[in-house]
Coordinates of C-alpha atoms in Angstrom, one line a residue:
Chain A
M27 CA -42.6 24.9 -38.2
A28 CA -40.4 21.8 -37.6
G29 CA -41.2 20.5 -41.1
W30 CA -40.2 23.8 -42.7
F31 CA -37.0 23.8 -40.7
T32 CA -36.0 20.3 -41.7
K33 CA -36.7 21.0 -45.3
T34 CA -34.5 24.1 -45.3
R35 CA -31.7 22.3 -43.6
A36 CA -31.8 19.5 -46.2
T37 CA -31.7 22.1 -49.0
I38 CA -28.8 23.9 -47.5
E39 CA -26.9 20.7 -47.1
A40 CA -27.5 19.8 -50.7
E41 CA -26.4 23.2 -51.8
A42 CA -23.3 23.1 -49.7
K43 CA -22.2 19.9 -51.4
K44 CA -22.9 21.2 -54.8
T45 CA -21.2 24.5 -54.6
L46 CA -18.2 23.7 -52.4
G47 CA -17.0 20.9 -54.4
K48 CA -17.1 17.1 -53.8
G49 CA -17.5 17.2 -50.1
I50 CA -14.1 18.6 -49.3
F51 CA -15.7 21.5 -47.4
R52 CA -19.0 21.8 -45.6
R53 CA -20.9 24.9 -44.5
C54 CA -22.5 24.3 -41.1
V55 CA -26.2 25.1 -40.9
G56 CA -25.7 25.9 -37.2
C57 CA -23.0 28.6 -37.5
S58 CA -22.6 29.1 -41.3
E59 CA -18.9 28.5 -41.0
T60 CA -17.2 26.6 -43.8
I61 CA -15.2 23.8 -42.4
K62 CA -13.3 20.9 -43.8
D63 CA -15.5 17.8 -44.3
E64 CA -12.9 15.6 -42.6
E65 CA -13.2 17.6 -39.5
F66 CA -16.9 16.8 -39.3
V67 CA -16.1 13.1 -39.9
R68 CA -13.4 13.1 -37.2
N69 CA -15.8 14.8 -34.8
Y70 CA -18.6 12.2 -35.4
E71 CA -20.7 14.6 -37.4
V72 CA -20.8 17.3 -34.7
C73 CA -19.8 20.7 -35.9
P74 CA -16.3 21.4 -34.3
N75 CA -17.2 25.1 -34.2
C76 CA -20.8 25.4 -32.9
G77 CA -21.7 21.8 -31.8
H78 CA -24.5 21.4 -34.2
H79 CA -25.4 17.7 -34.5
Y80 CA -25.8 16.1 -37.9
R81 CA -27.0 12.5 -38.3
L82 CA -24.3 9.9 -37.7
R83 CA -24.4 6.6 -39.5
A84 CA -24.3 3.2 -37.7
P85 CA -20.5 2.5 -38.0
G86 CA -19.8 5.9 -36.5
W87 CA -22.1 5.2 -33.6
V88 CA -20.6 1.8 -33.0
E89 CA -17.2 3.3 -32.9
L90 CA -18.4 6.1 -30.6
L91 CA -20.3 4.0 -28.1
L92 CA -18.4 0.7 -27.9
D93 CA -14.9 -0.3 -26.8
E94 CA -12.6 -0.7 -29.7
E95 CA -13.1 -3.9 -31.8
T96 CA -15.7 -5.4 -29.5
F97 CA -18.7 -5.1 -31.8
V98 CA -20.1 -8.3 -33.2
E99 CA -23.0 -7.8 -35.6
H100 CA -26.0 -10.1 -35.5
D101 CA -28.9 -10.8 -37.8
A102 CA -27.4 -8.9 -40.7
N103 CA -28.9 -11.5 -43.0
L104 CA -32.5 -10.6 -42.3
H105 CA -34.2 -8.9 -45.2
S106 CA -37.8 -7.9 -45.9
K107 CA -40.5 -9.6 -47.9
D108 CA -43.3 -7.8 -49.7
P109 CA -46.2 -9.2 -47.6
L110 CA -48.8 -6.8 -49.0
G111 CA -47.6 -6.6 -52.6
F112 CA -47.5 -2.9 -51.9
V113 CA -47.2 -0.5 -54.9
D114 CA -47.4 3.3 -54.8
S115 CA -45.4 5.2 -57.4
K116 CA -42.9 2.3 -57.2
P117 CA -43.3 -1.3 -55.9
Y118 CA -42.0 -1.8 -52.4
P119 CA -39.3 -4.3 -53.4
T120 CA -37.9 -1.7 -55.8
R121 CA -37.7 0.9 -52.9
V122 CA -36.0 -1.7 -50.7
T123 CA -33.4 -2.6 -53.3
A124 CA -32.6 1.0 -53.9
A125 CA -32.3 1.7 -50.2
Q126 CA -30.0 -1.3 -49.8
K127 CA -27.7 0.0 -52.6
K128 CA -27.7 3.5 -51.2
S129 CA -27.1 2.5 -47.6
G130 CA -25.1 -0.7 -47.7
H131 CA -27.5 -2.1 -45.1
T132 CA -30.1 -4.9 -45.7
D133 CA -32.7 -2.9 -43.8
A134 CA -33.1 0.1 -41.5
F135 CA -31.5 -1.4 -38.3
V136 CA -28.1 -2.6 -37.3
S137 CA -27.6 -4.7 -34.1
G138 CA -25.0 -6.6 -32.3
S139 CA -23.2 -7.3 -29.1
G140 CA -20.2 -5.4 -27.7
K141 CA -18.6 -3.9 -24.7
L142 CA -19.1 -0.4 -23.2
N143 CA -16.4 0.4 -20.6
D144 CA -15.7 -3.3 -20.4
R145 CA -19.3 -4.2 -19.8
D146 CA -21.3 -6.5 -22.1
V147 CA -24.1 -4.6 -23.8
E148 CA -26.5 -5.3 -26.6
L149 CA -26.7 -2.4 -29.1
G150 CA -29.3 -1.6 -31.7
L151 CA -29.2 1.3 -34.1
F152 CA -31.6 2.7 -36.6
A153 CA -30.3 3.6 -40.1
F154 CA -32.3 6.7 -41.0
H155 CA -30.9 6.8 -44.5
F156 CA -32.6 3.5 -45.2
M157 CA -36.3 4.4 -46.0
G158 CA -36.4 7.0 -43.2
G159 CA -35.4 4.5 -40.6
S160 CA -38.9 3.1 -40.9
M161 CA -39.8 0.0 -38.8
G162 CA -41.2 -3.0 -40.7
S163 CA -41.0 -6.7 -39.9
V164 CA -37.2 -6.9 -40.2
V165 CA -36.6 -3.9 -37.9
G166 CA -39.1 -5.2 -35.4
E167 CA -37.6 -8.6 -35.4
K168 CA -34.1 -7.3 -35.0
I169 CA -35.1 -5.1 -32.1
T170 CA -36.9 -8.0 -30.4
R171 CA -33.9 -10.3 -30.9
T172 CA -31.6 -7.6 -29.5
I173 CA -33.8 -7.4 -26.3
E174 CA -34.0 -11.2 -26.1
R175 CA -30.2 -11.4 -26.3
G176 CA -30.0 -8.8 -23.5
L177 CA -32.3 -11.1 -21.5
A178 CA -30.3 -14.2 -22.2
N179 CA -26.9 -12.6 -21.6
K180 CA -28.1 -10.4 -18.7
A181 CA -26.6 -7.5 -20.7
P182 CA -28.0 -3.9 -20.7
V183 CA -29.9 -3.0 -23.9
L184 CA -29.1 0.2 -25.7
L185 CA -31.4 1.2 -28.6
L186 CA -30.7 4.3 -30.6
S187 CA -33.7 5.6 -32.5
S188 CA -33.7 7.7 -35.6
S189 CA -36.8 6.9 -37.5
G190 CA -39.9 8.4 -39.0
G191 CA -42.0 5.6 -37.6
A192 CA -43.7 2.4 -38.8
R193 CA -43.2 1.4 -42.4
M194 CA -46.4 2.0 -44.3
Q195 CA -45.5 -0.5 -47.0
E196 CA -45.8 -3.5 -44.6
G197 CA -49.2 -2.3 -43.3
A198 CA -50.5 -3.6 -40.0
L199 CA -47.5 -6.0 -39.8
S200 CA -45.4 -2.9 -39.1
L201 CA -47.9 -1.7 -36.5
M202 CA -47.6 -5.0 -34.7
Q203 CA -43.8 -4.7 -34.4
M204 CA -44.6 -2.0 -31.8
A205 CA -46.4 -4.5 -29.6
K206 CA -43.8 -7.2 -30.3
S207 CA -40.8 -5.1 -29.3
V208 CA -42.5 -3.6 -26.2
S209 CA -43.7 -7.0 -25.0
A210 CA -40.0 -8.1 -25.1
L211 CA -39.1 -5.0 -23.1
G212 CA -41.6 -6.2 -20.5
K213 CA -39.5 -9.3 -20.0
L214 CA -36.4 -7.3 -19.7
R215 CA -38.0 -5.1 -17.0
E216 CA -39.1 -8.2 -15.1
A217 CA -35.5 -9.4 -15.1
N218 CA -34.2 -6.0 -13.9
I219 CA -32.0 -5.5 -16.9
P220 CA -31.6 -1.9 -17.9
F221 CA -32.9 -0.5 -21.2
I222 CA -31.4 2.7 -22.3
S223 CA -33.2 4.6 -25.0
I224 CA -31.1 7.1 -27.0
L225 CA -33.2 9.5 -29.0
A226 CA -31.5 10.8 -32.1
D227 CA -33.0 13.0 -34.8
P228 CA -35.8 12.2 -35.6
T229 CA -37.8 9.9 -33.4
T230 CA -41.4 10.0 -34.4
G231 CA -44.6 8.0 -35.1
G232 CA -44.7 4.3 -34.2
V233 CA -41.1 4.2 -33.0
A234 CA -41.7 7.0 -30.6
A235 CA -45.0 5.5 -29.5
S236 CA -43.6 2.1 -28.6
F237 CA -40.2 1.5 -27.0
A238 CA -38.4 4.8 -27.6
L239 CA -40.0 6.9 -24.9
I240 CA -40.3 4.1 -22.3
G241 CA -36.6 3.5 -21.6
D242 CA -35.5 3.1 -18.0
V243 CA -33.8 6.3 -19.0
N244 CA -34.5 8.3 -22.2
I245 CA -31.4 10.3 -23.4
A246 CA -31.9 12.7 -26.3
E247 CA -29.4 14.3 -28.6
P248 CA -29.4 18.1 -28.7
G249 CA -32.0 19.5 -31.1
A250 CA -33.4 16.1 -32.0
L251 CA -36.9 16.1 -33.3
I252 CA -39.0 13.8 -31.1
G253 CA -42.8 13.4 -31.2
F254 CA -45.8 11.3 -32.0
A255 CA -47.5 13.2 -34.8
G256 CA -45.8 15.2 -37.6
A257 CA -45.9 19.0 -37.1
R258 CA -47.7 19.6 -40.3
V259 CA -50.5 17.1 -39.3
I260 CA -50.8 18.9 -36.0
E261 CA -51.0 22.3 -37.5
Q262 CA -53.7 21.2 -39.9
T263 CA -55.6 19.6 -37.1
I264 CA -55.5 22.4 -34.5
R265 CA -55.2 25.3 -37.0
Q266 CA -52.7 27.2 -35.1
T267 CA -49.0 27.8 -35.4
L268 CA -46.8 25.7 -33.2
P269 CA -44.4 27.2 -30.7
E270 CA -40.7 27.7 -31.4
G271 CA -38.8 24.6 -30.7
F272 CA -41.9 22.3 -30.6
Q273 CA -41.0 18.6 -30.4
R274 CA -37.3 19.3 -30.1
A275 CA -35.3 17.5 -27.5
E276 CA -35.3 20.6 -25.2
F277 CA -39.1 20.8 -25.4
L278 CA -39.3 17.2 -24.3
L279 CA -36.9 17.8 -21.4
D280 CA -39.1 20.7 -20.3
H281 CA -42.1 18.5 -20.4
G282 CA -40.6 15.7 -18.4
M283 CA -40.3 13.2 -21.2
V284 CA -36.6 12.7 -21.3
D285 CA -34.0 12.4 -18.5
A286 CA -31.2 14.3 -20.2
I287 CA -29.9 15.9 -23.3
V288 CA -26.4 14.7 -23.9
P289 CA -24.0 15.9 -26.6
R290 CA -22.9 13.0 -28.8
L291 CA -19.3 13.1 -27.7
E292 CA -20.3 12.7 -24.1
M293 CA -22.8 9.9 -24.7
K294 CA -20.6 7.0 -24.0
A295 CA -19.3 8.4 -20.7
H296 CA -22.9 9.4 -19.6
I297 CA -24.3 5.9 -20.3
G298 CA -21.2 4.2 -18.8
N299 CA -21.6 6.2 -15.6
L300 CA -25.3 5.4 -15.3
L301 CA -24.8 1.7 -15.8
S302 CA -22.1 1.8 -13.2
L303 CA -24.3 3.6 -10.7
W304 CA -27.0 0.9 -11.2
L305 CA -25.0 -2.3 -11.6
D306 CA -21.6 -2.1 -9.9
Chain B
M9 CA -81.0 6.5 -40.6
A10 CA -78.1 7.8 -42.7
Y11 CA -77.4 6.2 -46.1
L12 CA -74.0 6.1 -47.8
D13 CA -74.0 6.5 -51.6
F14 CA -73.9 2.8 -52.4
E15 CA -76.8 2.2 -49.9
K16 CA -79.1 4.6 -51.9
P17 CA -80.9 1.8 -53.7
L18 CA -82.3 0.8 -50.3
V19 CA -83.8 4.3 -49.6
E20 CA -86.9 4.0 -51.7
L21 CA -87.6 0.4 -50.8
E22 CA -87.3 1.1 -47.1
R23 CA -89.5 4.2 -47.4
R24 CA -92.2 2.1 -49.1
I25 CA -91.9 -0.7 -46.4
A26 CA -92.3 1.9 -43.7
D27 CA -95.3 3.5 -45.5
L28 CA -97.0 0.2 -45.9
K29 CA -96.4 -0.8 -42.3
A30 CA -97.9 2.5 -41.2
A31 CA -100.9 1.9 -43.4
S32 CA -101.3 -1.8 -42.7
D33 CA -102.9 -1.4 -39.3
G34 CA -105.5 -4.2 -39.2
L35 CA -105.5 -4.7 -43.0
D36 CA -104.5 -8.3 -44.0
G37 CA -103.8 -7.7 -47.7
L38 CA -100.8 -5.6 -47.1
D39 CA -98.8 -8.2 -45.1
T40 CA -97.8 -10.2 -48.1
Q41 CA -96.7 -7.0 -49.9
I42 CA -94.6 -6.0 -47.0
A43 CA -93.0 -9.4 -46.8
E44 CA -92.2 -9.3 -50.5
L45 CA -90.7 -5.8 -50.2
E46 CA -88.7 -6.9 -47.2
A47 CA -87.4 -9.9 -49.1
R48 CA -86.4 -7.7 -52.0
A49 CA -84.7 -5.2 -49.6
Q50 CA -82.7 -8.2 -48.3
T51 CA -81.7 -9.2 -51.8
V52 CA -80.7 -5.7 -52.7
Q53 CA -78.7 -5.4 -49.6
R54 CA -76.9 -8.7 -50.2
N55 CA -76.1 -7.6 -53.8
I56 CA -74.7 -4.3 -52.5
C57 CA -72.5 -6.1 -50.0
D58 CA -71.2 -8.6 -52.6
Q59 CA -70.1 -5.8 -54.8
L60 CA -68.5 -3.5 -52.3
S61 CA -65.1 -2.1 -53.2
I62 CA -62.3 -1.9 -50.6
W63 CA -62.9 1.8 -50.2
Q64 CA -66.7 1.3 -49.7
K65 CA -65.9 -1.2 -47.0
V66 CA -63.7 1.4 -45.3
Q67 CA -66.6 3.7 -45.4
L68 CA -68.8 1.1 -43.8
S69 CA -66.3 0.8 -40.9
R70 CA -66.9 4.6 -40.4
H71 CA -70.7 4.6 -41.1
P72 CA -72.4 7.4 -39.2
D73 CA -74.9 4.8 -37.9
R74 CA -72.3 2.1 -37.0
P75 CA -72.7 0.9 -33.5
Y76 CA -70.1 2.4 -31.1
F77 CA -68.6 1.1 -27.9
L78 CA -71.5 2.3 -25.8
D79 CA -74.0 0.5 -28.0
Y80 CA -72.2 -2.8 -27.2
V81 CA -72.1 -1.8 -23.5
E82 CA -75.9 -1.5 -23.6
H83 CA -76.5 -4.8 -25.4
C84 CA -73.7 -7.1 -24.2
F85 CA -73.2 -6.1 -20.6
T86 CA -75.1 -5.4 -17.4
D87 CA -74.2 -3.5 -14.3
F88 CA -71.8 -1.2 -16.1
T89 CA -69.9 1.1 -13.7
E90 CA -67.8 3.7 -15.5
L91 CA -64.6 4.9 -13.8
H92 CA -63.2 8.3 -14.7
G93 CA -59.8 9.9 -14.9
D94 CA -56.1 9.2 -15.1
R95 CA -55.3 10.6 -11.6
L96 CA -52.7 12.8 -13.3
Y97 CA -54.4 15.4 -15.5
S98 CA -58.0 14.9 -16.6
D99 CA -60.7 12.5 -17.8
D100 CA -60.5 11.8 -21.5
S101 CA -64.0 11.1 -22.9
A102 CA -62.6 9.6 -26.1
I103 CA -62.0 6.4 -24.1
I104 CA -64.6 5.0 -21.7
A105 CA -63.5 2.4 -19.1
G106 CA -65.1 0.6 -16.2
F107 CA -66.3 -2.7 -14.9
A108 CA -69.5 -4.6 -15.8
R109 CA -70.9 -8.1 -16.0
F110 CA -70.7 -10.2 -19.1
N111 CA -73.1 -13.1 -19.0
G112 CA -73.1 -12.6 -15.3
R113 CA -69.3 -12.6 -15.0
P114 CA -67.4 -9.5 -13.8
V115 CA -65.0 -8.1 -16.4
A116 CA -63.3 -4.8 -17.2
I117 CA -64.4 -3.1 -20.4
I118 CA -62.5 -0.3 -22.1
G119 CA -63.2 1.2 -25.5
H120 CA -62.8 4.2 -27.8
Q121 CA -66.0 6.2 -28.1
K122 CA -67.0 8.3 -31.1
G123 CA -69.9 10.6 -30.9
R124 CA -73.2 10.4 -32.8
S125 CA -74.4 14.0 -32.7
T126 CA -72.2 16.9 -33.6
K127 CA -72.0 18.0 -30.0
E128 CA -71.2 14.5 -28.8
K129 CA -68.6 14.0 -31.6
V130 CA -66.8 17.1 -30.2
H131 CA -67.2 15.9 -26.6
R132 CA -65.7 12.5 -27.6
N133 CA -63.1 14.2 -29.8
F134 CA -64.1 11.8 -32.7
G135 CA -62.8 8.9 -30.7
M136 CA -59.2 10.3 -30.8
A137 CA -57.7 9.9 -27.4
H138 CA -55.2 12.1 -25.6
P139 CA -52.5 10.6 -23.3
E140 CA -55.0 10.8 -20.4
G141 CA -57.2 8.3 -22.2
Y142 CA -54.5 5.7 -22.5
R143 CA -53.4 6.4 -18.9
K144 CA -56.9 5.9 -17.7
A145 CA -57.2 2.7 -19.7
C146 CA -53.9 1.5 -18.0
R147 CA -55.3 2.3 -14.6
I148 CA -58.4 0.3 -15.1
M149 CA -56.5 -2.6 -16.7
E150 CA -54.1 -2.8 -13.8
L151 CA -57.1 -2.8 -11.4
A152 CA -58.6 -5.7 -13.4
S153 CA -55.3 -7.6 -13.3
R154 CA -55.2 -7.2 -9.5
F155 CA -58.8 -8.4 -9.0
G156 CA -58.5 -11.2 -11.5
R157 CA -61.1 -9.8 -13.9
P158 CA -60.7 -10.4 -17.7
V159 CA -60.2 -7.3 -19.8
L160 CA -62.3 -6.8 -22.9
T161 CA -61.3 -3.9 -25.1
F162 CA -63.2 -2.3 -28.0
I163 CA -61.2 -0.5 -30.7
D164 CA -62.7 2.2 -32.8
T165 CA -60.5 5.2 -33.5
P166 CA -59.0 7.0 -36.5
G167 CA -55.9 7.3 -34.4
A168 CA -54.5 9.0 -31.3
Y169 CA -55.1 12.7 -31.3
P170 CA -52.4 14.8 -33.0
G171 CA -52.4 18.0 -31.0
L172 CA -50.2 20.4 -29.1
G173 CA -51.4 19.3 -25.6
A174 CA -51.1 15.6 -26.6
E175 CA -47.5 16.1 -27.5
E176 CA -46.8 18.2 -24.4
R177 CA -48.2 15.5 -22.2
G178 CA -46.4 12.6 -23.9
Q179 CA -48.7 10.9 -26.4
S180 CA -45.8 8.7 -27.4
E181 CA -45.0 7.7 -23.8
A182 CA -48.7 7.1 -23.1
I183 CA -49.1 4.7 -26.0
G184 CA -45.8 2.9 -25.4
H185 CA -46.6 2.5 -21.8
A186 CA -50.1 1.1 -22.6
L187 CA -48.5 -1.5 -24.9
Y188 CA -46.2 -2.5 -22.0
V189 CA -49.0 -2.6 -19.4
M190 CA -51.1 -4.8 -21.6
S191 CA -48.3 -7.2 -22.3
Q192 CA -48.0 -7.7 -18.5
L193 CA -51.6 -8.2 -17.5
K194 CA -52.2 -11.4 -15.4
V195 CA -55.7 -11.9 -16.8
P196 CA -57.3 -12.9 -20.1
V197 CA -57.3 -10.0 -22.5
I198 CA -59.6 -9.9 -25.6
A199 CA -59.6 -7.0 -28.0
T200 CA -62.2 -6.4 -30.7
V201 CA -61.9 -4.0 -33.5
I202 CA -65.5 -2.8 -33.9
G203 CA -64.9 0.0 -36.4
E204 CA -61.7 1.8 -37.2
G205 CA -58.4 0.3 -36.0
G206 CA -56.3 3.4 -36.6
S207 CA -52.5 2.9 -36.0
G208 CA -50.9 3.3 -32.6
G209 CA -54.0 4.8 -31.0
A210 CA -55.8 1.6 -31.8
L211 CA -52.9 -0.8 -30.8
A212 CA -52.7 0.9 -27.4
L213 CA -55.9 -1.1 -26.6
G214 CA -54.9 -4.1 -28.7
V215 CA -52.2 -6.1 -27.0
A216 CA -54.5 -9.0 -26.3
N217 CA -54.4 -12.8 -26.1
R218 CA -57.1 -12.8 -28.8
V219 CA -57.9 -10.1 -31.3
L220 CA -61.2 -10.1 -33.0
M221 CA -62.4 -8.0 -35.9
L222 CA -65.9 -7.3 -37.0
Q223 CA -66.4 -8.2 -40.7
Y224 CA -66.4 -4.6 -41.9
S225 CA -63.8 -3.1 -39.5
T226 CA -60.3 -2.0 -40.5
Y227 CA -56.9 -2.3 -38.8
S228 CA -54.2 -0.2 -40.3
V229 CA -50.7 1.3 -39.7
I230 CA -52.0 4.7 -41.0
T231 CA -55.2 6.1 -42.2
P232 CA -55.7 5.7 -46.0
E233 CA -55.9 9.5 -46.2
G234 CA -52.6 9.9 -44.3
C235 CA -50.9 7.3 -46.4
A236 CA -52.1 8.9 -49.6
S237 CA -50.9 12.3 -48.6
I238 CA -47.4 11.0 -47.9
L239 CA -46.8 8.4 -50.6
W240 CA -49.1 9.9 -53.3
R241 CA -48.7 13.4 -52.1
D242 CA -52.4 13.8 -52.4
G243 CA -55.1 12.8 -49.9
A244 CA -57.5 12.2 -52.7
H245 CA -55.7 9.0 -53.4
A246 CA -57.1 7.5 -50.2
P247 CA -59.0 4.8 -52.1
D248 CA -55.7 3.7 -53.8
A249 CA -53.9 3.7 -50.4
A250 CA -56.7 1.7 -48.8
E251 CA -56.3 -0.9 -51.5
Q252 CA -52.5 -1.1 -51.0
L253 CA -52.7 -1.1 -47.2
K254 CA -54.7 -4.4 -47.0
L255 CA -56.5 -3.0 -44.0
L256 CA -59.7 -5.2 -44.0
A257 CA -60.5 -8.0 -41.6
P258 CA -59.7 -10.9 -44.0
N259 CA -56.3 -9.3 -44.8
A260 CA -55.5 -9.0 -41.1
S261 CA -56.5 -12.6 -40.5
K262 CA -54.2 -13.8 -43.3
L263 CA -51.3 -11.8 -41.8
G264 CA -51.8 -13.6 -38.5
I265 CA -52.9 -10.4 -36.7
V266 CA -56.4 -11.4 -35.7
E267 CA -57.8 -14.7 -34.4
E268 CA -61.4 -14.4 -35.5
I269 CA -63.6 -12.4 -37.8
V270 CA -67.1 -11.8 -36.4
E271 CA -69.6 -11.7 -39.3
E272 CA -71.9 -8.8 -39.5
P273 CA -75.6 -8.8 -40.3
V274 CA -76.5 -8.3 -44.0
G275 CA -75.6 -4.8 -44.9
G276 CA -73.3 -4.2 -42.0
A277 CA -73.5 -3.9 -38.2
H278 CA -75.6 -0.7 -38.3
R279 CA -78.5 -2.5 -40.1
D280 CA -79.3 -4.6 -37.1
V281 CA -77.5 -3.6 -33.9
P282 CA -79.1 -6.1 -31.5
N283 CA -78.2 -8.9 -33.9
M284 CA -74.6 -7.7 -34.2
A285 CA -74.3 -7.4 -30.4
Q286 CA -75.6 -11.0 -30.1
R287 CA -73.0 -12.3 -32.5
L288 CA -70.3 -10.5 -30.7
T289 CA -71.5 -11.8 -27.3
V290 CA -71.3 -15.3 -28.6
A291 CA -67.8 -14.8 -30.0
L292 CA -66.5 -13.2 -26.9
E293 CA -68.0 -15.9 -24.6
A294 CA -66.3 -18.6 -26.7
Q295 CA -62.9 -16.8 -26.6
L296 CA -63.1 -16.2 -22.9
K297 CA -64.0 -19.8 -22.2
D298 CA -61.0 -20.8 -24.3
L299 CA -58.6 -18.8 -22.1
D300 CA -60.2 -19.9 -18.8
G301 CA -57.9 -22.1 -16.8
L302 CA -54.7 -20.5 -18.0
S303 CA -52.5 -19.2 -15.2
A304 CA -51.2 -15.6 -15.0
E305 CA -47.8 -16.7 -16.3
E306 CA -49.4 -18.7 -19.1
L307 CA -51.6 -15.8 -20.2
I308 CA -48.6 -13.5 -20.3
E309 CA -46.6 -16.0 -22.2
D310 CA -49.5 -16.7 -24.6
R311 CA -49.7 -13.0 -25.4
Y312 CA -46.0 -12.8 -25.9
A313 CA -46.1 -15.7 -28.3
K314 CA -48.9 -14.3 -30.3
F315 CA -47.1 -11.0 -31.1
R316 CA -43.6 -12.6 -31.1
K317 CA -44.4 -14.5 -34.3
I318 CA -45.9 -11.6 -36.3
G319 CA -43.8 -10.4 -39.1
A320 CA -42.7 -11.3 -42.6
Y321 CA -39.0 -11.6 -43.4
N322 CA -36.3 -13.8 -45.0
G323 CA -33.3 -15.1 -43.3

């Protein structure tokens, strides 16, 4: 059912843009209200009427989570190779170039240092609109470097996941990024430096099954899809319909997999408070 | 003995060899004929192997007669003592774990187990573990770490099980946690891909100082079928996906993911299981010896360094 839901949402969004004219207005999928686009933007992509959360891009997250003008981006120059010479309907490098043009990012991850309530932190964010936020060598390397910087600077590490999982086009190299990033987390734990995992929509596959669900705390956004296997694959495997709300943040909270569901606009305060309770 | 399509030329030859052997009781004349036929079978087999496509090699890695973890337990180890359960929910029979002796030396052994008969396949869930399996594996690995016993893992799974209960009980957390636990083990860890190395469910037993692959095993981010259904929108394109995914042992070696490829007997591991087990024993013994003498810190750092350098990027 989750797959069906997502598809419908995407269709509605596309329709809204087409019929309501050049993104001036948007019709919310949560409450069906037609609201000015700029109000969504001002509200960090949360519906001002019903609180439905849409995906927020990296610059918005940086602004939302970090103290003003404290963010310094790192490793922006890393870009992927084509280690397998992978071709499906298009060659992999063509897909990467198209994603770079569309997103303005070199790959699916943005990372840097900054301050949260005056405290040094290392922040890493997935860019879902870059090939579904998939994790290949560049993403894995940037995550690992973010964790290593946290270790070197004794700064808490915040990773915000929004990813379909490992990037197929880099084959087993993508798979190994799971082991690489988690091994780095092992060092962080040994050093008693906090790792806060923020789970945004969606967090699935190899990203879920590596660092994303093993945070010192896991904090999910309302309604975020979080899970290991895709709902369609599960339905085909077990041949039964999945329950309402399956793999949504609330489902994970019920099953003990996340510490809290926190609305986006309260995220910074929530994390700031936790870090203060642990470290001050 | 089950034969895959491309093994069919062997069927008739092997039937004749078996017939002659049965008839040869005490008759000298037949020995030379048998030897000739056996030599021919070897040649046929070699020719088959030389011409295998990537997809056929994938099929070999999943051959119904391919030796599974328990076959290696029988041939490579003594005194095996299986330990059950994750102490949280249940015992997952898709992963078998315990302690045994390897050339006299106590070790922990953990592996995915597929089933041979239909009943056993179901019992073993086709080698697809639930969270309980990974949690059991972690429990045994941490025991081994405390008692200073090397950990040998054997990877053979299409992937972790995609099911309702698996999601409810935290499949993602279980795999992520297993990666973490393995990265911190204070003892030598050697992983061997003996059949299918299917994505996160395989890697969850794969964070090792040394990773070995049998010649006709695979290691992949996703099954060719899964990849085909996403990128080609048609599972029937699995052979194309297999080609693009570069999932065979020599590819993995080139990508810096595995340290050693263990050659299989002519025709594949299933054609001569004791021989395969012997080859694996030799390889494991050499790798273990190589890690001997490293301190706990050095072993953890060695494992970190191995995975830290994996990846292909510019800048």
